[in-house]
Short mmCIF file of C-alpha atoms and ligand atoms in Angstrom, two decimals:
data_model
loop_
_atom_site.label_atom_id
_atom_site.label_comp_id
_atom_site.label_asym_id
_atom_site.label_seq_id
_atom_site.Cartn_x
_atom_site.Cartn_y
_atom_site.Cartn_z
CA UNK A 1 18.45 -0.25 -5.22
CA UNK A 2 20.05 -2.28 -7.98
CA UNK A 3 18.03 -3.53 -10.89
CA UNK A 4 18.30 -5.20 -14.28
CA UNK A 5 16.50 -2.23 -15.79
CA UNK A 6 17.46 1.44 -15.94
CA UNK A 7 15.20 3.73 -13.92
CA UNK A 8 12.85 5.82 -16.01
CA UNK A 9 9.41 7.33 -15.69
CA UNK A 10 8.14 4.68 -18.10
CA UNK A 11 9.17 1.87 -15.76
CA UNK A 12 7.11 2.86 -12.76
CA UNK A 13 7.77 -0.55 -11.20
CA UNK A 14 11.02 -2.51 -11.49
CA UNK A 15 11.32 -6.29 -11.32
CA UNK A 16 14.42 -8.24 -10.45
CA UNK A 17 14.96 -11.82 -9.34
CA UNK A 18 17.91 -12.60 -7.10
CA UNK A 19 18.01 -16.30 -6.37
CA UNK A 20 14.76 -17.24 -4.62
CA UNK A 21 13.76 -13.59 -4.05
CA UNK A 22 11.80 -11.38 -6.45
CA UNK A 23 12.29 -7.67 -5.81
CA UNK A 24 9.33 -5.57 -6.94
CA UNK A 25 10.29 -1.91 -6.62
CA UNK A 26 8.15 1.21 -6.86
CA UNK A 27 10.03 3.52 -9.19
CA UNK A 28 8.72 7.06 -9.11
CA UNK A 29 11.31 8.42 -6.67
CA UNK A 30 10.87 11.98 -7.98
CA UNK A 31 7.30 11.82 -6.60
CA UNK A 32 8.15 9.85 -3.47
CA UNK A 33 6.68 6.81 -5.27
CA UNK A 34 3.15 8.22 -5.32
CA UNK A 35 0.86 5.48 -6.56
CA UNK A 36 -1.21 6.18 -9.67
CA UNK A 37 -3.22 3.52 -11.50
CA UNK A 38 -0.32 2.90 -13.84
CA UNK A 39 1.73 1.89 -10.80
CA UNK A 40 -1.10 -0.29 -9.46
CA UNK A 41 -1.30 -2.29 -12.67
CA UNK A 42 2.48 -2.48 -13.03
CA UNK A 43 2.69 -3.84 -9.47
CA UNK A 44 0.01 -6.38 -10.26
CA UNK A 45 1.86 -7.54 -13.38
CA UNK A 46 5.12 -7.84 -11.42
CA UNK A 47 3.43 -9.88 -8.67
CA UNK A 48 1.86 -12.21 -11.24
CA UNK A 49 5.29 -12.70 -12.79
CA UNK A 50 6.74 -13.57 -9.38
CA UNK A 51 3.92 -16.00 -8.58
CA UNK A 52 4.30 -17.73 -11.95
CA UNK A 53 8.05 -18.21 -11.52
CA UNK A 54 8.56 -21.44 -9.54
CA UNK A 55 12.07 -20.34 -8.62
CA UNK A 56 10.71 -17.37 -6.68
CA UNK A 57 10.00 -18.29 -3.05
CA UNK A 58 9.61 -14.83 -1.48
CA UNK A 59 8.54 -11.45 -2.87
CA UNK A 60 10.01 -8.21 -1.54
CA UNK A 61 8.11 -4.98 -2.14
CA UNK A 62 10.42 -1.98 -2.04
CA UNK A 63 10.46 1.71 -2.93
CA UNK A 64 13.25 3.33 -4.91
CA UNK A 65 14.79 6.47 -3.40
CA UNK A 66 14.40 8.18 -0.06
CA UNK A 67 10.84 7.07 0.64
CA UNK A 68 8.83 3.88 0.37
CA UNK A 69 5.60 5.53 -0.77
CA UNK A 70 3.97 8.88 -0.04
CA UNK A 71 0.47 7.63 -0.88
CA UNK A 72 -1.96 7.67 -3.75
CA UNK A 73 -1.18 10.09 -6.54
CA UNK A 74 -3.31 13.14 -5.82
CA UNK A 75 -1.21 15.73 -7.56
CA UNK A 76 1.67 14.67 -9.85
CA UNK A 77 1.63 15.22 -13.64
CA UNK A 78 1.13 11.44 -13.94
CA UNK A 79 -2.17 11.42 -12.05
CA UNK A 80 -4.45 9.16 -14.08
CA UNK A 81 -7.76 8.80 -12.19
CA UNK A 82 -9.70 9.52 -15.38
CA UNK A 83 -7.94 6.86 -17.44
CA UNK A 84 -9.31 3.45 -18.25
CA UNK A 85 -7.34 0.26 -17.51
CA UNK A 86 -8.08 -3.41 -18.05
CA UNK A 87 -9.60 -4.46 -14.74
CA UNK A 88 -8.02 -7.31 -12.76
CA UNK A 89 -9.35 -7.27 -9.21
CA UNK A 90 -13.14 -7.11 -9.47
CA UNK A 91 -15.81 -7.66 -12.12
CA UNK A 92 -17.37 -4.23 -12.37
CA UNK A 93 -17.89 -1.66 -15.10
CA UNK A 94 -15.32 0.85 -16.26
CA UNK A 95 -15.41 3.93 -13.99
CA UNK A 96 -14.67 6.35 -16.84
CA UNK A 97 -18.14 5.82 -18.31
CA UNK A 98 -19.89 6.72 -15.02
CA UNK A 99 -20.41 9.73 -12.80
CA UNK A 100 -20.55 10.57 -9.11
CA UNK A 101 -20.51 7.79 -6.53
CA UNK A 102 -20.97 5.24 -9.32
CA UNK A 103 -17.67 6.38 -10.83
CA UNK A 104 -15.73 6.60 -7.56
CA UNK A 105 -16.82 3.24 -6.18
CA UNK A 106 -16.13 1.52 -9.51
CA UNK A 107 -12.59 2.88 -9.54
CA UNK A 108 -11.69 2.46 -5.87
CA UNK A 109 -13.20 -1.02 -5.54
CA UNK A 110 -10.87 -2.11 -8.33
CA UNK A 111 -7.71 -0.03 -8.07
CA UNK A 112 -7.45 0.31 -4.28
CA UNK A 113 -9.47 -2.11 -2.14
CA UNK A 114 -9.73 -4.91 -4.72
CA UNK A 115 -6.08 -4.84 -5.70
CA UNK A 116 -4.83 -4.82 -2.11
CA UNK A 117 -7.05 -7.78 -1.27
CA UNK A 118 -5.84 -9.61 -4.36
CA UNK A 119 -2.22 -8.99 -3.35
CA UNK A 120 -2.82 -10.02 0.25
CA UNK A 121 -3.88 -13.40 -1.14
CA UNK A 122 -0.75 -13.94 -3.22
CA UNK A 123 0.34 -17.50 -2.29
CA UNK A 124 3.96 -16.54 -1.62
CA UNK A 125 5.37 -14.71 1.40
CA UNK A 126 5.71 -10.98 0.82
CA UNK A 127 7.95 -8.61 2.75
CA UNK A 128 7.52 -4.85 2.62
CA UNK A 129 10.91 -3.15 2.89
CA UNK A 130 10.10 0.33 4.16
CA UNK A 131 12.32 3.41 4.45
CA UNK A 132 11.32 7.05 4.84
CA UNK A 133 7.67 7.92 4.30
CA UNK A 134 4.92 5.32 4.28
CA UNK A 135 1.80 7.43 4.10
CA UNK A 136 -1.90 6.66 3.43
CA UNK A 137 -1.96 4.67 0.15
CA UNK A 138 1.61 3.59 0.99
CA UNK A 139 0.25 1.89 4.11
CA UNK A 140 -2.10 -0.13 1.92
CA UNK A 141 0.84 -1.53 -0.02
CA UNK A 142 2.86 -2.34 3.11
CA UNK A 143 -0.18 -3.82 4.90
CA UNK A 144 -0.94 -6.09 1.92
CA UNK A 145 2.40 -7.77 2.59
CA UNK A 146 2.96 -10.43 5.26
CA UNK A 147 5.78 -8.65 7.03
CA UNK A 148 7.08 -5.13 7.30
CA UNK A 149 10.78 -4.59 7.87
CA UNK A 150 11.46 -0.90 8.38
CA UNK A 151 14.56 1.22 8.67
CA UNK A 152 14.99 3.45 11.73
CA UNK A 153 14.06 6.55 9.72
CA UNK A 154 10.76 5.10 8.46
CA UNK A 155 7.49 6.66 9.56
CA UNK A 156 3.85 5.83 9.05
CA UNK A 157 0.78 8.05 8.87
CA UNK A 158 -2.74 8.19 7.52
CA UNK A 159 -3.73 11.87 7.46
CA UNK A 160 -6.86 11.50 5.30
CA UNK A 161 -9.19 12.33 8.21
CA UNK A 162 -8.08 15.88 7.37
CA UNK A 163 -10.14 15.40 4.21
CA UNK A 164 -13.05 14.23 6.34
CA UNK A 165 -12.43 10.64 5.22
CA UNK A 166 -12.23 7.82 7.81
CA UNK A 167 -8.90 6.33 6.69
CA UNK A 168 -7.61 4.80 3.47
CA UNK A 169 -9.62 2.32 1.39
CA UNK A 170 -7.84 -0.83 2.65
CA UNK A 171 -9.02 -0.22 6.21
CA UNK A 172 -6.73 -2.57 8.12
CA UNK A 173 -5.92 -0.06 10.87
CA UNK A 174 -7.69 -1.77 13.82
CA UNK A 175 -6.21 -5.16 12.83
CA UNK A 176 -2.59 -4.21 12.15
CA UNK A 177 -2.44 -2.26 15.41
CA UNK A 178 -4.80 -2.18 18.36
CA UNK A 179 -8.03 -0.15 18.10
CA UNK A 180 -6.92 2.56 20.54
CA UNK A 181 -3.66 3.07 18.68
CA UNK A 182 -5.60 3.08 15.40
CA UNK A 183 -7.81 5.86 16.76
CA UNK A 184 -4.79 7.94 17.79
CA UNK A 185 -3.17 7.25 14.41
CA UNK A 186 -6.27 8.45 12.55
CA UNK A 187 -7.55 11.20 14.89
CA UNK A 188 -4.18 12.99 14.93
CA UNK A 189 -3.04 12.11 11.41
CA UNK A 190 0.44 12.29 12.95
CA UNK A 191 3.50 10.19 12.29
CA UNK A 192 4.15 6.92 14.06
CA UNK A 193 7.87 6.18 14.04
CA UNK A 194 9.19 2.79 12.98
CA UNK A 195 9.91 2.10 16.64
CA UNK A 196 6.35 2.95 17.72
CA UNK A 197 4.94 0.84 14.89
CA UNK A 198 7.19 -2.01 16.03
CA UNK A 199 5.95 -1.72 19.62
CA UNK A 200 2.38 -1.94 18.32
CA UNK A 201 3.16 -5.09 16.36
CA UNK A 202 2.62 -3.47 12.96
CA UNK A 203 6.29 -3.72 12.00
CA UNK A 204 8.29 -6.95 12.38
CA UNK A 205 11.80 -5.51 12.60
CA UNK A 206 13.44 -2.10 12.75
CA UNK A 207 16.99 -1.95 11.42
CA UNK A 208 19.53 0.76 10.55
CA UNK A 209 18.94 2.22 7.08
CA UNK A 210 22.24 0.89 5.72
CA UNK A 211 21.33 -2.63 6.90
CA UNK A 212 17.75 -2.62 5.57
CA UNK A 213 18.24 -4.55 2.36
CA UNK A 214 20.70 -7.04 3.89
CA UNK A 215 18.31 -7.82 6.77
CA UNK A 216 15.40 -8.31 4.39
CA UNK A 217 17.44 -10.61 2.16
CA UNK A 218 18.57 -12.65 5.18
CA UNK A 219 14.98 -13.05 6.37
CA UNK A 220 13.77 -13.93 2.87
CA UNK A 221 16.50 -16.53 2.49
CA UNK A 222 15.53 -18.18 5.78
CA UNK A 223 11.92 -18.39 4.63
CA UNK A 224 13.03 -19.80 1.26
CA UNK A 225 14.14 -22.99 2.99
CA UNK A 226 10.50 -23.87 3.64
CA UNK A 227 8.41 -25.72 1.04
CA UNK A 228 6.37 -23.39 -1.19
CA UNK A 229 3.08 -25.19 -0.72
CA UNK A 230 3.51 -25.24 3.06
CA UNK A 231 4.14 -21.50 3.02
CA UNK A 232 1.09 -20.89 0.82
CA UNK A 233 -1.15 -22.90 3.15
CA UNK A 234 0.27 -21.20 6.24
CA UNK A 235 -0.31 -17.78 4.73
CA UNK A 236 -3.89 -18.74 3.93
CA UNK A 237 -4.38 -20.04 7.47
CA UNK A 238 -3.24 -16.79 9.09
CA UNK A 239 -5.22 -14.67 6.63
CA UNK A 240 -8.33 -16.73 7.35
CA UNK A 241 -7.82 -16.18 11.08
CA UNK A 242 -7.56 -12.41 10.48
CA UNK A 243 -10.76 -12.52 8.42
CA UNK A 244 -12.49 -14.48 11.19
CA UNK A 245 -11.51 -11.58 13.46
CA UNK A 246 -13.62 -9.44 11.18
CA UNK A 247 -11.04 -7.86 8.93
CA UNK A 248 -12.68 -8.57 5.59
CA UNK A 249 -16.26 -7.73 6.58
CA UNK A 250 -15.01 -4.75 8.62
CA UNK A 251 -13.27 -3.38 5.56
CA UNK A 252 -16.41 -3.82 3.48
CA UNK A 253 -18.49 -1.81 5.93
CA UNK A 254 -15.86 0.93 6.22
CA UNK A 255 -15.61 1.13 2.43
CA UNK A 256 -19.22 2.37 2.53
CA UNK A 257 -18.33 5.03 5.12
CA UNK A 258 -15.31 5.98 3.02
CA UNK A 259 -17.56 6.61 0.03
CA UNK A 260 -20.13 8.46 2.11
CA UNK A 261 -17.23 10.81 2.97
CA UNK A 262 -16.13 11.21 -0.66
CA UNK A 263 -19.75 11.95 -1.65
CA UNK A 264 -20.22 14.39 1.23
CA UNK A 265 -17.06 16.24 0.19
CA UNK A 266 -18.21 16.38 -3.42
CA UNK A 267 -21.54 17.78 -2.26
CA UNK A 268 -20.31 20.47 0.15
CA UNK A 269 -16.73 21.32 -0.92
CA UNK A 270 -14.58 21.70 -4.04
CA UNK A 271 -14.26 17.98 -4.79
CA UNK A 272 -14.38 14.48 -3.30
CA UNK A 273 -11.04 15.12 -1.54
CA UNK A 274 -12.35 18.29 0.18
CA UNK A 275 -10.30 20.39 -2.20
CA UNK A 276 -7.01 19.05 -0.80
CA UNK A 277 -4.34 17.96 -3.29
CA UNK A 278 -0.87 16.64 -2.40
CA UNK A 279 0.47 20.15 -1.77
CA UNK A 280 -2.52 21.18 0.34
CA UNK A 281 -2.25 18.03 2.45
CA UNK A 282 1.51 18.42 2.92
CA UNK A 283 1.02 22.04 4.03
CA UNK A 284 -1.79 21.20 6.46
CA UNK A 285 0.18 18.28 7.93
CA UNK A 286 3.27 20.44 8.33
CA UNK A 287 1.26 23.15 10.09
CA UNK A 288 -0.12 20.54 12.48
CA UNK A 289 3.37 19.13 13.22
CA UNK A 290 4.78 22.60 13.82
CA UNK A 291 1.93 23.54 16.15
CA UNK A 292 2.90 20.69 18.48
ZN1 ZN B 1 -11.07 6.94 -1.68
#
Protein backbone atom coordinates (compact mmCIF):
# COMPACT_ATOMS: atom_id res chain seq x y z
CA UNK A 1 0.00 0.00 0.00
CA UNK A 2 1.59 3.26 -1.07
CA UNK A 3 1.02 6.43 0.86
CA UNK A 4 2.14 10.03 1.19
CA UNK A 5 3.01 9.34 4.81
CA UNK A 6 5.52 6.93 6.34
CA UNK A 7 3.96 4.11 8.33
CA UNK A 8 4.31 4.47 12.08
CA UNK A 9 2.39 3.52 15.18
CA UNK A 10 1.45 7.19 15.57
CA UNK A 11 -0.33 7.22 12.23
CA UNK A 12 -2.87 4.51 12.90
CA UNK A 13 -4.80 5.57 9.79
CA UNK A 14 -3.25 6.80 6.55
CA UNK A 15 -4.91 9.16 4.08
CA UNK A 16 -4.03 9.54 0.43
CA UNK A 17 -5.91 11.04 -2.50
CA UNK A 18 -5.29 9.63 -5.95
CA UNK A 19 -7.34 11.55 -8.49
CA UNK A 20 -11.02 11.15 -7.56
CA UNK A 21 -10.29 8.39 -5.01
CA UNK A 22 -9.45 8.87 -1.33
CA UNK A 23 -7.65 5.90 0.20
CA UNK A 24 -8.22 5.59 3.95
CA UNK A 25 -5.95 2.85 5.27
CA UNK A 26 -5.89 1.14 8.65
CA UNK A 27 -2.26 1.17 9.71
CA UNK A 28 -1.57 -1.12 12.63
CA UNK A 29 -0.30 -4.07 10.56
CA UNK A 30 1.74 -5.41 13.50
CA UNK A 31 -1.61 -6.02 15.26
CA UNK A 32 -3.52 -7.12 12.17
CA UNK A 33 -5.10 -3.63 12.21
CA UNK A 34 -6.95 -4.23 15.48
CA UNK A 35 -9.27 -1.29 16.01
CA UNK A 36 -8.85 0.74 19.20
CA UNK A 37 -10.63 4.03 19.84
CA UNK A 38 -7.65 5.93 18.51
CA UNK A 39 -8.19 4.16 15.19
CA UNK A 40 -11.94 4.86 15.29
CA UNK A 41 -11.41 8.60 15.67
CA UNK A 42 -8.60 8.66 13.12
CA UNK A 43 -10.89 6.90 10.63
CA UNK A 44 -13.62 9.40 11.35
CA UNK A 45 -11.26 12.34 10.77
CA UNK A 46 -10.06 10.79 7.49
CA UNK A 47 -13.63 10.25 6.27
CA UNK A 48 -14.56 13.84 7.14
CA UNK A 49 -11.54 15.02 5.16
CA UNK A 50 -12.64 12.94 2.17
CA UNK A 51 -16.22 14.20 2.36
CA UNK A 52 -15.06 17.82 2.57
CA UNK A 53 -12.81 17.50 -0.49
CA UNK A 54 -14.98 18.12 -3.56
CA UNK A 55 -12.40 16.41 -5.75
CA UNK A 56 -12.95 13.11 -3.94
CA UNK A 57 -15.74 11.09 -5.57
CA UNK A 58 -15.18 7.66 -3.99
CA UNK A 59 -13.64 6.55 -0.69
CA UNK A 60 -11.72 3.28 -0.41
CA UNK A 61 -11.25 1.74 3.04
CA UNK A 62 -8.22 -0.52 3.14
CA UNK A 63 -5.99 -2.31 5.63
CA UNK A 64 -2.20 -2.15 5.51
CA UNK A 65 -0.38 -5.50 5.61
CA UNK A 66 -1.53 -9.09 5.41
CA UNK A 67 -4.98 -8.55 6.91
CA UNK A 68 -7.80 -6.06 6.56
CA UNK A 69 -8.77 -6.03 10.25
CA UNK A 70 -8.72 -8.66 12.99
CA UNK A 71 -11.41 -6.91 15.04
CA UNK A 72 -11.68 -4.59 18.00
CA UNK A 73 -8.56 -4.19 20.07
CA UNK A 74 -9.02 -6.57 23.00
CA UNK A 75 -5.39 -7.17 23.80
CA UNK A 76 -2.66 -5.01 22.21
CA UNK A 77 -0.51 -2.56 24.21
CA UNK A 78 -2.51 0.22 22.50
CA UNK A 79 -5.85 -0.90 23.94
CA UNK A 80 -7.53 2.31 25.08
CA UNK A 81 -11.05 1.43 26.33
CA UNK A 82 -10.48 3.49 29.48
CA UNK A 83 -9.44 6.63 27.62
CA UNK A 84 -11.63 9.62 26.95
CA UNK A 85 -12.10 11.01 23.42
CA UNK A 86 -14.09 13.92 22.04
CA UNK A 87 -17.37 12.29 21.04
CA UNK A 88 -18.58 12.57 17.44
CA UNK A 89 -21.33 10.02 16.82
CA UNK A 90 -23.84 10.43 19.64
CA UNK A 91 -24.68 12.99 22.32
CA UNK A 92 -24.05 11.04 25.49
CA UNK A 93 -21.83 11.41 28.53
CA UNK A 94 -18.20 10.39 28.71
CA UNK A 95 -17.95 6.67 29.57
CA UNK A 96 -14.83 7.11 31.70
CA UNK A 97 -16.83 8.85 34.43
CA UNK A 98 -19.33 5.96 34.71
CA UNK A 99 -19.40 2.36 35.85
CA UNK A 100 -20.97 -0.93 34.82
CA UNK A 101 -23.57 -1.01 32.05
CA UNK A 102 -23.70 2.80 32.11
CA UNK A 103 -20.02 2.89 31.16
CA UNK A 104 -20.17 0.14 28.52
CA UNK A 105 -23.25 1.44 26.73
CA UNK A 106 -21.88 4.99 26.71
CA UNK A 107 -18.67 3.81 25.07
CA UNK A 108 -20.08 1.29 22.60
CA UNK A 109 -22.99 3.48 21.49
CA UNK A 110 -20.41 6.08 20.47
CA UNK A 111 -17.28 4.22 19.39
CA UNK A 112 -18.86 1.16 17.74
CA UNK A 113 -22.55 1.35 16.80
CA UNK A 114 -22.75 5.15 16.49
CA UNK A 115 -19.59 5.52 14.45
CA UNK A 116 -20.51 2.73 12.02
CA UNK A 117 -23.93 4.26 11.48
CA UNK A 118 -22.36 7.67 10.93
CA UNK A 119 -19.97 6.19 8.36
CA UNK A 120 -22.72 4.26 6.60
CA UNK A 121 -24.38 7.62 5.98
CA UNK A 122 -21.33 9.26 4.42
CA UNK A 123 -22.70 10.83 1.21
CA UNK A 124 -19.98 9.39 -1.03
CA UNK A 125 -19.63 5.80 -2.25
CA UNK A 126 -17.32 3.73 -0.08
CA UNK A 127 -15.57 0.53 -1.09
CA UNK A 128 -14.02 -1.83 1.44
CA UNK A 129 -10.91 -3.45 -0.03
CA UNK A 130 -10.49 -6.64 1.98
CA UNK A 131 -7.58 -9.09 2.11
CA UNK A 132 -6.77 -11.70 4.74
CA UNK A 133 -8.72 -11.57 7.99
CA UNK A 134 -11.92 -9.59 8.38
CA UNK A 135 -13.07 -10.59 11.84
CA UNK A 136 -15.76 -9.26 14.23
CA UNK A 137 -15.08 -5.49 14.55
CA UNK A 138 -13.46 -5.71 11.10
CA UNK A 139 -16.82 -6.78 9.69
CA UNK A 140 -18.36 -3.61 11.10
CA UNK A 141 -15.92 -1.50 9.11
CA UNK A 142 -16.44 -3.46 5.89
CA UNK A 143 -20.23 -3.54 6.34
CA UNK A 144 -20.35 0.24 6.85
CA UNK A 145 -19.08 0.58 3.29
CA UNK A 146 -21.30 0.30 0.20
CA UNK A 147 -19.31 -2.44 -1.49
CA UNK A 148 -16.85 -5.09 -0.47
CA UNK A 149 -14.22 -6.18 -2.95
CA UNK A 150 -12.23 -9.08 -1.51
CA UNK A 151 -9.14 -10.96 -2.54
CA UNK A 152 -9.33 -14.75 -2.89
CA UNK A 153 -7.51 -15.24 0.42
CA UNK A 154 -9.93 -13.05 2.41
CA UNK A 155 -12.11 -14.62 5.08
CA UNK A 156 -14.87 -13.38 7.33
CA UNK A 157 -15.93 -14.46 10.81
CA UNK A 158 -17.72 -13.24 13.90
CA UNK A 159 -16.65 -15.56 16.74
CA UNK A 160 -17.99 -13.43 19.62
CA UNK A 161 -20.74 -15.94 20.44
CA UNK A 162 -17.84 -17.78 22.10
CA UNK A 163 -17.94 -14.92 24.62
CA UNK A 164 -21.67 -15.48 25.02
CA UNK A 165 -22.36 -12.32 23.00
CA UNK A 166 -24.87 -12.39 20.10
CA UNK A 167 -22.61 -10.86 17.43
CA UNK A 168 -20.78 -7.56 17.07
CA UNK A 169 -22.34 -4.19 17.93
CA UNK A 170 -23.19 -3.20 14.33
CA UNK A 171 -25.56 -6.15 13.94
CA UNK A 172 -25.99 -6.20 10.17
CA UNK A 173 -25.61 -9.99 9.86
CA UNK A 174 -29.20 -10.88 8.80
CA UNK A 175 -29.23 -8.03 6.25
CA UNK A 176 -25.83 -8.47 4.61
CA UNK A 177 -26.45 -12.20 4.21
CA UNK A 178 -29.60 -14.24 4.59
CA UNK A 179 -30.84 -15.11 8.10
CA UNK A 180 -29.99 -18.82 7.84
CA UNK A 181 -26.47 -18.05 6.70
CA UNK A 182 -26.19 -15.46 9.48
CA UNK A 183 -27.15 -18.12 12.01
CA UNK A 184 -24.52 -20.53 10.69
CA UNK A 185 -21.96 -17.70 10.65
CA UNK A 186 -22.69 -16.85 14.29
CA UNK A 187 -23.48 -20.30 15.74
CA UNK A 188 -20.23 -21.81 14.43
CA UNK A 189 -18.04 -18.71 14.68
CA UNK A 190 -16.23 -20.27 11.71
CA UNK A 191 -14.70 -18.65 8.68
CA UNK A 192 -16.68 -17.85 5.56
CA UNK A 193 -14.33 -17.67 2.59
CA UNK A 194 -14.45 -14.74 0.18
CA UNK A 195 -16.12 -17.06 -2.32
CA UNK A 196 -18.82 -18.13 0.16
CA UNK A 197 -19.41 -14.50 1.14
CA UNK A 198 -19.72 -13.65 -2.55
CA UNK A 199 -22.29 -16.41 -3.10
CA UNK A 200 -24.31 -14.98 -0.20
CA UNK A 201 -24.24 -11.50 -1.70
CA UNK A 202 -22.14 -10.00 1.09
CA UNK A 203 -19.13 -9.45 -1.16
CA UNK A 204 -19.41 -7.76 -4.57
CA UNK A 205 -16.32 -9.17 -6.25
CA UNK A 206 -13.59 -11.69 -5.48
CA UNK A 207 -10.29 -11.11 -7.25
CA UNK A 208 -6.74 -12.48 -7.06
CA UNK A 209 -4.71 -10.82 -4.29
CA UNK A 210 -2.29 -9.21 -6.74
CA UNK A 211 -5.20 -7.67 -8.66
CA UNK A 212 -7.10 -6.38 -5.61
CA UNK A 213 -6.03 -2.76 -5.66
CA UNK A 214 -6.22 -2.46 -9.46
CA UNK A 215 -9.77 -3.87 -9.53
CA UNK A 216 -10.89 -1.53 -6.76
CA UNK A 217 -9.38 1.48 -8.53
CA UNK A 218 -11.06 0.49 -11.80
CA UNK A 219 -14.45 0.18 -10.08
CA UNK A 220 -13.96 3.47 -8.23
CA UNK A 221 -13.03 5.25 -11.45
CA UNK A 222 -16.18 3.98 -13.18
CA UNK A 223 -18.30 5.29 -10.31
CA UNK A 224 -16.45 8.63 -10.41
CA UNK A 225 -18.05 9.36 -13.78
CA UNK A 226 -21.41 9.78 -12.07
CA UNK A 227 -22.48 13.12 -10.56
CA UNK A 228 -21.71 13.41 -6.83
CA UNK A 229 -25.17 14.54 -5.81
CA UNK A 230 -26.80 11.72 -7.79
CA UNK A 231 -24.55 9.21 -6.04
CA UNK A 232 -25.35 10.71 -2.63
CA UNK A 233 -29.10 10.50 -3.26
CA UNK A 234 -28.83 6.96 -4.61
CA UNK A 235 -26.86 5.86 -1.57
CA UNK A 236 -29.48 7.40 0.68
CA UNK A 237 -32.25 5.67 -1.28
CA UNK A 238 -30.72 2.21 -0.89
CA UNK A 239 -29.88 2.80 2.78
CA UNK A 240 -33.47 3.91 3.41
CA UNK A 241 -34.73 0.73 1.75
CA UNK A 242 -32.45 -1.35 4.02
CA UNK A 243 -33.77 0.53 7.05
CA UNK A 244 -37.34 -0.08 5.90
CA UNK A 245 -36.41 -3.78 5.91
CA UNK A 246 -35.76 -3.32 9.60
CA UNK A 247 -32.01 -2.92 9.72
CA UNK A 248 -31.83 0.18 11.90
CA UNK A 249 -34.52 -0.81 14.41
CA UNK A 250 -33.24 -4.41 14.39
CA UNK A 251 -29.79 -3.20 15.32
CA UNK A 252 -31.20 -1.09 18.13
CA UNK A 253 -32.98 -4.06 19.66
CA UNK A 254 -29.94 -6.33 19.31
CA UNK A 255 -27.74 -3.66 20.91
CA UNK A 256 -29.81 -4.25 24.06
CA UNK A 257 -29.22 -8.02 23.86
CA UNK A 258 -25.53 -7.35 23.25
CA UNK A 259 -25.34 -5.35 26.47
CA UNK A 260 -27.36 -7.90 28.40
CA UNK A 261 -24.60 -10.35 27.39
CA UNK A 262 -21.77 -8.01 28.45
CA UNK A 263 -23.53 -7.46 31.80
CA UNK A 264 -24.17 -11.18 32.28
CA UNK A 265 -20.49 -11.90 31.63
CA UNK A 266 -19.43 -9.22 34.08
CA UNK A 267 -21.74 -10.72 36.67
CA UNK A 268 -20.80 -14.40 36.33
CA UNK A 269 -17.29 -14.48 34.82
CA UNK A 270 -13.97 -12.60 34.93
CA UNK A 271 -15.13 -9.60 32.89
CA UNK A 272 -17.63 -8.38 30.29
CA UNK A 273 -15.81 -10.39 27.59
CA UNK A 274 -16.12 -13.67 29.58
CA UNK A 275 -12.44 -13.47 30.42
CA UNK A 276 -11.42 -13.90 26.77
CA UNK A 277 -8.76 -11.56 25.39
CA UNK A 278 -7.33 -11.64 21.85
CA UNK A 279 -5.03 -14.56 22.68
CA UNK A 280 -7.76 -16.55 24.41
CA UNK A 281 -10.12 -16.04 21.48
CA UNK A 282 -7.47 -16.98 18.91
CA UNK A 283 -6.67 -20.16 20.85
CA UNK A 284 -10.33 -21.17 21.24
CA UNK A 285 -11.04 -20.49 17.55
CA UNK A 286 -7.98 -22.49 16.50
CA UNK A 287 -9.04 -25.43 18.69
CA UNK A 288 -12.49 -25.35 17.08
CA UNK A 289 -11.02 -25.26 13.54
CA UNK A 290 -8.66 -28.14 14.31
CA UNK A 291 -11.45 -30.24 15.79
CA UNK A 292 -13.29 -30.17 12.47
ZN1 LIG B 1 -19.64 -4.86 22.94
